[in-house]
mmCIF file of C-alpha atoms in Angstrom:
data_model
loop_
_atom_site.group_PDB
_atom_site.id
_atom_site.type_symbol
_atom_site.label_atom_id
_atom_site.label_comp_id
_atom_site.label_asym_id
_atom_site.label_seq_id
_atom_site.Cartn_x
_atom_site.Cartn_y
_atom_site.Cartn_z
ATOM 1 C CA MET A 1 12.611 -8.547 18.833
ATOM 2 C CA ASP A 2 13.661 -5.594 20.967
ATOM 3 C CA MET A 3 13.319 -1.904 20.163
ATOM 4 C CA GLU A 4 17.050 -1.467 19.707
ATOM 5 C CA LYS A 5 16.849 -3.912 16.817
ATOM 6 C CA VAL A 6 13.750 -2.182 15.392
ATOM 7 C CA ASN A 7 15.398 1.231 15.630
ATOM 8 C CA SER A 8 18.494 -0.028 13.808
ATOM 9 C CA MET A 9 16.552 -1.158 10.735
ATOM 10 C CA ASP A 10 16.920 0.672 7.439
ATOM 11 C CA PHE A 11 13.606 1.425 5.724
ATOM 12 C CA GLY A 12 13.811 -1.665 3.509
ATOM 13 C CA GLU A 13 14.128 -4.006 6.497
ATOM 14 C CA PHE A 14 11.461 -2.098 8.413
ATOM 15 C CA VAL A 15 8.936 -2.386 5.570
ATOM 16 C CA ASP A 16 9.799 -6.065 5.089
ATOM 17 C CA VAL A 17 8.998 -6.725 8.756
ATOM 18 C CA PHE A 18 6.147 -4.267 9.490
ATOM 19 C CA GLY A 19 4.700 -3.743 5.996
ATOM 20 C CA ASN A 20 1.561 -5.786 6.696
ATOM 21 C CA VAL A 21 0.761 -4.521 10.206
ATOM 22 C CA VAL A 22 -1.976 -2.716 8.290
ATOM 23 C CA GLU A 23 -3.222 -5.197 5.686
ATOM 24 C CA ARG A 24 -1.720 -4.536 2.237
ATOM 25 C CA CYS A 25 -0.689 -0.999 3.212
ATOM 26 C CA PRO A 26 3.135 -1.061 3.286
ATOM 27 C CA LEU A 27 2.925 2.696 2.651
ATOM 28 C CA ILE A 28 1.908 3.133 6.289
ATOM 29 C CA ALA A 29 4.874 1.217 7.723
ATOM 30 C CA ALA A 30 7.121 3.064 5.267
ATOM 31 C CA ALA A 31 5.752 6.366 6.568
ATOM 32 C CA VAL A 32 6.049 5.348 10.232
ATOM 33 C CA TRP A 33 9.779 4.693 9.741
ATOM 34 C CA SER A 34 10.167 8.503 9.517
ATOM 35 C CA GLN A 35 9.210 8.691 13.220
ATOM 36 C CA ARG A 36 12.029 6.465 14.527
ATOM 37 C CA PRO A 37 13.526 5.972 17.053
ATOM 38 C CA PHE A 38 10.650 4.338 18.934
ATOM 39 C CA SER A 39 10.827 4.175 22.719
ATOM 40 C CA ASN A 40 8.780 0.962 23.035
ATOM 41 C CA SER A 41 6.067 -1.078 21.319
ATOM 42 C CA GLU A 42 3.302 1.285 22.475
ATOM 43 C CA ASP A 43 5.181 4.167 20.896
ATOM 44 C CA LEU A 44 5.551 2.267 17.628
ATOM 45 C CA GLU A 45 1.858 1.368 17.666
ATOM 46 C CA LYS A 46 0.929 4.969 18.426
ATOM 47 C CA HIS A 47 2.616 6.143 15.223
ATOM 48 C CA PHE A 48 0.782 3.541 13.107
ATOM 49 C CA PHE A 49 -2.542 4.617 14.592
ATOM 50 C CA ALA A 50 -1.779 8.339 14.319
ATOM 51 C CA PHE A 51 -1.042 7.935 10.611
ATOM 52 C CA ILE A 52 -4.400 6.209 10.084
ATOM 53 C CA ASP A 53 -6.245 8.873 12.081
ATOM 54 C CA ALA A 54 -4.610 11.721 10.140
ATOM 55 C CA LEU A 55 -5.677 10.442 6.708
ATOM 56 C CA PRO A 56 -8.597 12.073 4.953
ATOM 57 C CA GLN A 57 -11.787 9.997 4.955
ATOM 58 C CA SER A 58 -11.040 8.691 1.441
ATOM 59 C CA GLY A 59 -7.689 7.372 2.695
ATOM 60 C CA GLN A 60 -9.299 5.695 5.697
ATOM 61 C CA GLU A 61 -11.843 4.075 3.384
ATOM 62 C CA GLY A 62 -8.902 3.127 1.142
ATOM 63 C CA ILE A 63 -7.282 1.223 4.019
ATOM 64 C CA LEU A 64 -10.476 -0.757 4.544
ATOM 65 C CA ARG A 65 -10.731 -1.495 0.798
ATOM 66 C CA CYS A 66 -7.285 -3.143 0.913
ATOM 67 C CA HIS A 67 -8.726 -5.797 3.266
ATOM 68 C CA PRO A 68 -10.121 -9.098 1.974
ATOM 69 C CA ASP A 69 -13.630 -10.346 2.710
ATOM 70 C CA LEU A 70 -13.871 -12.783 5.627
ATOM 71 C CA ALA A 71 -14.347 -16.300 4.209
ATOM 72 C CA GLY A 72 -14.459 -14.740 0.735
ATOM 73 C CA ARG A 73 -13.068 -15.332 -2.742
ATOM 74 C CA GLU A 74 -9.445 -14.780 -1.688
ATOM 75 C CA LEU A 75 -9.640 -17.411 1.012
ATOM 76 C CA GLN A 76 -11.036 -19.853 -1.586
ATOM 77 C CA GLN A 77 -8.379 -18.914 -4.144
ATOM 78 C CA GLY A 78 -5.458 -18.965 -1.705
ATOM 79 C CA THR A 79 -4.454 -15.354 -2.392
ATOM 80 C CA LEU A 80 -4.758 -14.011 1.153
ATOM 81 C CA THR A 81 -1.699 -12.536 2.849
ATOM 82 C CA ALA A 82 -0.030 -14.955 5.288
ATOM 83 C CA GLU A 83 -1.298 -12.920 8.246
ATOM 84 C CA SER A 84 -4.895 -12.833 7.046
ATOM 85 C CA ARG A 85 -4.901 -16.552 6.202
ATOM 86 C CA ARG A 86 -3.648 -17.380 9.698
ATOM 87 C CA GLU A 87 -6.245 -15.127 11.331
ATOM 88 C CA GLN A 88 -9.156 -16.432 9.256
ATOM 89 C CA ARG A 89 -8.069 -20.030 9.809
ATOM 90 C CA GLY A 90 -7.759 -19.434 13.549
ATOM 91 C CA ALA A 91 -11.343 -18.155 13.652
ATOM 92 C CA GLY A 92 -12.535 -21.341 11.925
ATOM 93 C CA LEU A 93 -13.494 -19.528 8.722
ATOM 94 C CA MET A 94 -11.751 -22.147 6.578
ATOM 95 C CA SER A 95 -14.059 -24.896 7.764
ATOM 96 C CA LEU A 96 -17.475 -23.381 7.045
ATOM 97 C CA ASP A 97 -20.022 -25.589 5.332
ATOM 98 C CA ALA A 98 -21.577 -24.502 2.034
ATOM 99 C CA ALA A 99 -24.628 -22.899 3.639
ATOM 100 C CA GLU A 100 -22.493 -20.877 6.087
ATOM 101 C CA ARG A 101 -20.209 -19.718 3.249
ATOM 102 C CA LEU A 102 -23.201 -18.647 1.174
ATOM 103 C CA ARG A 103 -24.750 -16.760 4.091
ATOM 104 C CA LEU A 104 -21.494 -14.886 4.738
ATOM 105 C CA ALA A 105 -21.014 -14.135 1.025
ATOM 106 C CA GLU A 106 -24.478 -12.587 0.897
ATOM 107 C CA LEU A 107 -23.893 -10.493 4.011
ATOM 108 C CA ASN A 108 -20.451 -9.389 2.767
ATOM 109 C CA ALA A 109 -21.988 -8.270 -0.537
ATOM 110 C CA GLN A 110 -24.731 -6.312 1.227
ATOM 111 C CA TYR A 111 -22.174 -4.673 3.477
ATOM 112 C CA ARG A 112 -19.897 -3.681 0.564
ATOM 113 C CA ALA A 113 -22.861 -2.267 -1.344
ATOM 114 C CA ARG A 114 -24.026 -0.240 1.656
ATOM 115 C CA PHE A 115 -20.706 1.179 2.892
ATOM 116 C CA GLY A 116 -18.329 1.047 -0.097
ATOM 117 C CA PHE A 117 -15.736 -0.979 1.798
ATOM 118 C CA PRO A 118 -15.536 -4.592 2.992
ATOM 119 C CA PHE A 119 -16.539 -5.850 6.429
ATOM 120 C CA VAL A 120 -13.387 -5.767 8.549
ATOM 121 C CA LEU A 121 -13.235 -7.602 11.864
ATOM 122 C CA ALA A 122 -10.325 -8.705 14.061
ATOM 123 C CA ALA A 123 -11.007 -12.394 13.388
ATOM 124 C CA ARG A 124 -8.664 -13.518 16.186
ATOM 125 C CA LEU A 125 -10.973 -11.893 18.710
ATOM 126 C CA SER A 126 -14.016 -13.596 17.192
ATOM 127 C CA ASP A 127 -14.992 -16.981 15.733
ATOM 128 C CA ARG A 128 -17.064 -18.563 12.986
ATOM 129 C CA ALA A 129 -20.165 -18.741 15.153
ATOM 130 C CA ALA A 130 -20.086 -15.025 15.994
ATOM 131 C CA VAL A 131 -19.085 -13.516 12.633
ATOM 132 C CA PRO A 132 -22.431 -13.634 10.745
ATOM 133 C CA GLY A 133 -24.353 -12.086 13.632
ATOM 134 C CA GLU A 134 -21.759 -9.324 14.084
ATOM 135 C CA LEU A 135 -21.809 -8.626 10.346
ATOM 136 C CA ALA A 136 -25.622 -8.472 10.290
ATOM 137 C CA ARG A 137 -25.566 -6.131 13.283
ATOM 138 C CA ARG A 138 -22.985 -3.741 11.833
ATOM 139 C CA LEU A 139 -24.824 -3.731 8.504
ATOM 140 C CA GLN A 140 -27.598 -1.749 10.201
ATOM 141 C CA ARG A 141 -25.431 1.053 11.518
ATOM 142 C CA PRO A 142 -25.065 4.636 10.225
ATOM 143 C CA PRO A 143 -22.145 4.922 7.744
ATOM 144 C CA ALA A 144 -20.091 7.455 9.735
ATOM 145 C CA GLU A 145 -20.334 5.341 12.891
ATOM 146 C CA GLU A 146 -19.513 2.171 10.962
ATOM 147 C CA LEU A 147 -16.403 3.751 9.419
ATOM 148 C CA ARG A 148 -15.126 4.483 12.942
ATOM 149 C CA THR A 149 -15.916 0.950 14.101
ATOM 150 C CA ALA A 150 -14.175 -0.600 11.081
ATOM 151 C CA LEU A 151 -11.031 1.508 11.635
ATOM 152 C CA GLY A 152 -11.102 0.374 15.263
ATOM 153 C CA GLU A 153 -10.975 -3.218 13.986
ATOM 154 C CA VAL A 154 -8.015 -2.321 11.728
ATOM 155 C CA LYS A 155 -6.228 -1.091 14.844
ATOM 156 C CA LYS A 156 -7.064 -4.240 16.834
ATOM 157 C CA ILE A 157 -5.659 -6.338 13.967
ATOM 158 C CA GLY A 158 -2.574 -4.123 13.812
ATOM 159 C CA ARG A 159 -2.016 -4.358 17.566
ATOM 160 C CA LEU A 160 -2.113 -8.171 17.452
ATOM 161 C CA ARG A 161 0.197 -8.317 14.429
ATOM 162 C CA LEU A 162 2.675 -5.966 16.116
ATOM 163 C CA ALA A 163 2.563 -8.115 19.259
ATOM 164 C CA ASP A 164 3.374 -11.180 17.126
ATOM 165 C CA LEU A 165 6.300 -9.421 15.497
ATOM 166 C CA LEU A 166 7.667 -7.967 18.701
ATOM 167 C CA GLY A 167 7.134 -11.194 20.612
ATOM 168 C CA ALA A 168 4.894 -9.755 23.320
ATOM 169 C CA ALA A 169 3.966 -12.742 25.450
ATOM 170 C CA GLY A 170 0.303 -13.326 26.105
ATOM 171 C CA LEU A 171 -1.029 -11.407 23.121
ATOM 172 C CA ALA A 172 0.428 -13.494 20.312
ATOM 173 C CA GLY A 173 -1.784 -16.255 18.915
ATOM 174 C CA PRO A 174 -0.560 -19.687 17.845
ATOM 175 C CA MET B 1 -10.847 1.451 -21.614
ATOM 176 C CA ASP B 2 -13.340 4.306 -21.497
ATOM 177 C CA MET B 3 -14.405 6.300 -18.445
ATOM 178 C CA GLU B 4 -17.860 4.763 -18.423
ATOM 179 C CA LYS B 5 -16.226 1.412 -17.810
ATOM 180 C CA VAL B 6 -13.927 2.866 -15.125
ATOM 181 C CA ASN B 7 -16.848 4.551 -13.378
ATOM 182 C CA SER B 8 -18.817 1.294 -13.325
ATOM 183 C CA MET B 9 -16.108 -0.612 -11.431
ATOM 184 C CA ASP B 10 -16.660 -1.697 -7.842
ATOM 185 C CA PHE B 11 -13.720 -0.968 -5.545
ATOM 186 C CA GLY B 12 -12.296 -4.466 -5.911
ATOM 187 C CA GLU B 13 -12.090 -4.185 -9.702
ATOM 188 C CA PHE B 14 -10.780 -0.626 -9.471
ATOM 189 C CA VAL B 15 -7.942 -1.616 -7.124
ATOM 190 C CA ASP B 16 -7.134 -4.653 -9.271
ATOM 191 C CA VAL B 17 -6.732 -2.392 -12.321
ATOM 192 C CA PHE B 18 -5.286 0.832 -10.837
ATOM 193 C CA GLY B 19 -3.652 -0.492 -7.644
ATOM 194 C CA ASN B 20 -0.109 -0.076 -8.981
ATOM 195 C CA VAL B 21 -0.457 3.331 -10.668
ATOM 196 C CA VAL B 22 1.576 4.373 -7.644
ATOM 197 C CA GLU B 23 4.119 1.611 -7.086
ATOM 198 C CA ARG B 24 3.035 -0.809 -4.323
ATOM 199 C CA CYS B 25 0.524 1.704 -2.934
ATOM 200 C CA PRO B 26 -2.909 0.141 -3.644
ATOM 201 C CA LEU B 27 -4.149 2.247 -0.712
ATOM 202 C CA ILE B 28 -3.987 5.280 -2.996
ATOM 203 C CA ALA B 29 -6.110 3.754 -5.772
ATOM 204 C CA ALA B 30 -8.484 2.448 -3.111
ATOM 205 C CA ALA B 31 -8.825 5.990 -1.738
ATOM 206 C CA VAL B 32 -9.251 7.564 -5.182
ATOM 207 C CA TRP B 33 -12.260 5.301 -5.828
ATOM 208 C CA SER B 34 -14.132 7.464 -3.276
ATOM 209 C CA GLN B 35 -13.944 10.364 -5.790
ATOM 210 C CA ARG B 36 -15.789 8.608 -8.640
ATOM 211 C CA PRO B 37 -17.323 9.318 -11.107
ATOM 212 C CA PHE B 38 -14.357 10.633 -13.089
ATOM 213 C CA SER B 39 -15.065 12.896 -16.054
ATOM 214 C CA ASN B 40 -11.964 11.850 -18.026
ATOM 215 C CA SER B 41 -8.415 10.533 -17.624
ATOM 216 C CA GLU B 42 -7.078 13.944 -16.530
ATOM 217 C CA ASP B 43 -9.702 14.036 -13.796
ATOM 218 C CA LEU B 44 -8.729 10.541 -12.615
ATOM 219 C CA GLU B 45 -5.034 11.484 -12.647
ATOM 220 C CA LYS B 46 -5.805 14.691 -10.746
ATOM 221 C CA HIS B 47 -7.301 12.697 -7.864
ATOM 222 C CA PHE B 48 -4.248 10.406 -7.645
ATOM 223 C CA PHE B 49 -1.936 13.412 -7.541
ATOM 224 C CA ALA B 50 -4.106 15.328 -5.064
ATOM 225 C CA PHE B 51 -4.011 12.387 -2.675
ATOM 226 C CA ILE B 52 -0.205 12.301 -2.846
ATOM 227 C CA ASP B 53 0.049 16.069 -2.335
ATOM 228 C CA ALA B 54 -2.274 15.991 0.692
ATOM 229 C CA LEU B 55 -0.239 13.401 2.608
ATOM 230 C CA PRO B 56 2.006 14.518 5.449
ATOM 231 C CA GLN B 57 5.715 14.465 4.609
ATOM 232 C CA SER B 58 6.136 11.057 6.270
ATOM 233 C CA GLY B 59 3.451 9.646 3.949
ATOM 234 C CA GLN B 60 5.122 11.146 0.892
ATOM 235 C CA GLU B 61 8.436 9.653 1.985
ATOM 236 C CA GLY B 62 6.535 6.397 2.582
ATOM 237 C CA ILE B 63 5.401 6.346 -1.059
ATOM 238 C CA LEU B 64 8.996 6.714 -2.204
ATOM 239 C CA ARG B 65 10.122 3.929 0.161
ATOM 240 C CA CYS B 66 7.689 1.536 -1.539
ATOM 241 C CA HIS B 67 9.689 1.914 -4.780
ATOM 242 C CA PRO B 68 12.514 -0.475 -5.715
ATOM 243 C CA ASP B 69 16.036 0.614 -6.519
ATOM 244 C CA LEU B 70 16.802 1.021 -10.218
ATOM 245 C CA ALA B 71 18.880 -1.970 -11.353
ATOM 246 C CA GLY B 72 18.914 -3.164 -7.751
ATOM 247 C CA ARG B 73 18.445 -6.331 -5.739
ATOM 248 C CA GLU B 74 14.800 -6.792 -6.723
ATOM 249 C CA LEU B 75 15.630 -6.687 -10.410
ATOM 250 C CA GLN B 76 18.289 -9.349 -9.814
ATOM 251 C CA GLN B 77 15.924 -11.477 -7.723
ATOM 252 C CA GLY B 78 12.954 -11.148 -10.053
ATOM 253 C CA THR B 79 10.676 -9.676 -7.370
ATOM 254 C CA LEU B 80 9.835 -6.386 -9.112
ATOM 255 C CA THR B 81 6.215 -5.586 -9.940
ATOM 256 C CA ALA B 82 5.310 -6.269 -13.582
ATOM 257 C CA GLU B 83 5.136 -2.529 -14.297
ATOM 258 C CA SER B 84 8.529 -1.777 -12.757
ATOM 259 C CA ARG B 85 10.189 -4.706 -14.515
ATOM 260 C CA ARG B 86 8.843 -3.524 -17.880
ATOM 261 C CA GLU B 87 9.987 0.044 -17.231
ATOM 262 C CA GLN B 88 13.481 -0.939 -16.052
ATOM 263 C CA ARG B 89 13.869 -3.351 -18.950
ATOM 264 C CA GLY B 90 12.740 -0.679 -21.414
ATOM 265 C CA ALA B 91 15.439 1.671 -20.104
ATOM 266 C CA GLY B 92 18.083 -1.015 -20.654
ATOM 267 C CA LEU B 93 18.718 -1.511 -16.938
ATOM 268 C CA MET B 94 18.563 -5.294 -17.313
ATOM 269 C CA SER B 95 21.572 -5.359 -19.593
ATOM 270 C CA LEU B 96 24.131 -3.455 -17.535
ATOM 271 C CA ASP B 97 27.596 -4.933 -17.249
ATOM 272 C CA ALA B 98 29.066 -5.718 -13.832
ATOM 273 C CA ALA B 99 30.895 -2.392 -13.526
ATOM 274 C CA GLU B 100 27.766 -0.394 -14.391
ATOM 275 C CA ARG B 101 25.700 -2.392 -11.894
ATOM 276 C CA LEU B 102 28.273 -1.818 -9.166
ATOM 277 C CA ARG B 103 28.439 1.912 -9.900
ATOM 278 C CA LEU B 104 24.644 2.206 -9.682
ATOM 279 C CA ALA B 105 24.504 0.105 -6.506
ATOM 280 C CA GLU B 106 27.011 2.442 -4.854
ATOM 281 C CA LEU B 107 25.124 5.559 -5.938
ATOM 282 C CA ASN B 108 21.778 4.063 -4.837
ATOM 283 C CA ALA B 109 23.232 3.297 -1.404
ATOM 284 C CA GLN B 110 24.617 6.823 -1.022
ATOM 285 C CA TYR B 111 21.274 8.294 -2.074
ATOM 286 C CA ARG B 112 19.288 6.124 0.389
ATOM 287 C CA ALA B 113 21.677 7.018 3.213
ATOM 288 C CA ARG B 114 21.421 10.742 2.451
ATOM 289 C CA PHE B 115 17.657 11.097 1.903
ATOM 290 C CA GLY B 116 16.053 8.109 3.677
ATOM 291 C CA PHE B 117 14.237 6.955 0.537
ATOM 292 C CA PRO B 118 15.357 5.300 -2.700
ATOM 293 C CA PHE B 119 16.237 7.101 -5.925
ATOM 294 C CA VAL B 120 13.026 7.242 -7.983
ATOM 295 C CA LEU B 121 13.118 8.121 -11.665
ATOM 296 C CA ALA B 122 10.597 7.630 -14.481
ATOM 297 C CA ALA B 123 12.808 5.083 -16.254
ATOM 298 C CA ARG B 124 10.729 5.201 -19.428
ATOM 299 C CA LEU B 125 11.731 8.825 -19.902
ATOM 300 C CA SER B 126 15.413 7.999 -19.364
ATOM 301 C CA ASP B 127 17.891 5.261 -20.297
ATOM 302 C CA ARG B 128 20.835 3.328 -18.921
ATOM 303 C CA ALA B 129 23.347 5.851 -20.179
ATOM 304 C CA ALA B 130 21.623 8.782 -18.443
ATOM 305 C CA VAL B 131 20.659 7.180 -15.117
ATOM 306 C CA PRO B 132 24.009 7.269 -13.239
ATOM 307 C CA GLY B 133 24.629 10.914 -14.112
ATOM 308 C CA GLU B 134 21.107 11.917 -13.076
ATOM 309 C CA LEU B 135 21.482 9.990 -9.813
ATOM 310 C CA ALA B 136 24.841 11.617 -9.066
ATOM 311 C CA ARG B 137 23.358 15.046 -9.822
ATOM 312 C CA ARG B 138 20.299 14.588 -7.593
ATOM 313 C CA LEU B 139 22.473 13.205 -4.796
ATOM 314 C CA GLN B 140 23.866 16.730 -4.370
ATOM 315 C CA ARG B 141 20.563 18.511 -3.880
ATOM 316 C CA PRO B 142 18.996 19.831 -0.674
ATOM 317 C CA PRO B 143 16.650 17.234 0.911
ATOM 318 C CA ALA B 144 13.442 19.308 0.715
ATOM 319 C CA GLU B 145 14.022 20.057 -2.969
ATOM 320 C CA GLU B 146 14.899 16.429 -3.699
ATOM 321 C CA LEU B 147 11.693 15.207 -2.016
ATOM 322 C CA ARG B 148 9.688 17.411 -4.394
ATOM 323 C CA THR B 149 11.656 16.183 -7.398
ATOM 324 C CA ALA B 150 11.218 12.542 -6.419
ATOM 325 C CA LEU B 151 7.447 12.965 -5.971
ATOM 326 C CA GLY B 152 7.384 14.587 -9.411
ATOM 327 C CA GLU B 153 8.948 11.397 -10.788
ATOM 328 C CA VAL B 154 6.280 9.311 -8.975
ATOM 329 C CA LYS B 155 3.679 11.383 -10.820
ATOM 330 C CA LYS B 156 5.391 10.962 -14.199
ATOM 331 C CA ILE B 157 5.454 7.193 -13.630
ATOM 332 C CA GLY B 158 1.789 7.262 -12.584
ATOM 333 C CA ARG B 159 0.781 9.302 -15.633
ATOM 334 C CA LEU B 160 2.451 6.806 -17.985
ATOM 335 C CA ARG B 161 0.922 3.816 -16.179
ATOM 336 C CA LEU B 162 -2.533 5.408 -16.320
ATOM 337 C CA ALA B 163 -2.059 6.083 -20.032
ATOM 338 C CA ASP B 164 -1.199 2.408 -20.554
ATOM 339 C CA LEU B 165 -4.282 1.284 -18.661
ATOM 340 C CA LEU B 166 -6.622 3.740 -20.340
ATOM 341 C CA GLY B 167 -5.127 3.126 -23.780
ATOM 342 C CA ALA B 168 -4.167 6.723 -24.465
ATOM 343 C CA ALA B 169 -2.455 6.611 -27.844
ATOM 344 C CA GLY B 170 0.922 8.241 -28.098
ATOM 345 C CA LEU B 171 1.839 8.068 -24.433
ATOM 346 C CA ALA B 172 1.875 4.320 -23.934
ATOM 347 C CA GLY B 173 5.213 2.545 -24.358
ATOM 348 C CA PRO B 174 5.657 -0.830 -26.053
#
């Protein structure tokens, strides 16, 4: 998809295509449409990230709270978004054994209780073997630092999803 | 539902219950959870409205762009949210004849082209006879004034949805 096509979209088309660049936050894509035309994919990405950065802390926490747990209830129940399902499957999180699932569920619950938002990780840049250790590590960090790290993961996820949508070779996963 | 119950919710429960107080913007409910505990329903409503008011203009336009057209494609296709379907049905917008539907579709398209967001109206405070006239009237207004009016309608819709959820007698529709 080239930028000329993106820039020609009305807001309904734009939100249909880019509404889940930030998980379950179509409001952000709908806001970014105000900034068109976009000169290239970096420019488009820049506006997504600038909107996130400009939100008050409660809004940034709100973005994180719209994300599902990794290998959590929504994966079991089949209610993940298509993008999240693909990412979690790609990281091998659909083929955990019972003990691994339980371990992750416990860590996820501890993380949510400590920070007030779920553990967010760009699963496509990780895998099932690495996730529990990364979660346990981030669980120990100061809340303000962890909020910044988690928003950085939201941006990594968004960058990969944009690359998929815009067809950037080399970045897009299977 | 009393405030004690609301204040005891974790963010997942809170977003499940209040995620569509602002149409298709669960991010807002997820952000408002940061402000708990809430002293009463007015206090809860105040935090929803304050979040909307604090957004940059692109974010406020983004909220509006997450709303469906009245009597539009989504009503025909059955893809409205449960709340919006109930509200549009209550206003009689499901029983328009072909000429009325066409007239509204034309006005909706003109409005979207002029303002860059869809026509938003608290349908429960209006009805099928009044909607086309109100749309035609608002179509004539200056953009900055119309943005304020439209956000006022978002708040009226949110107030009624909150009243439904909290069981406030007298405000809740059938």
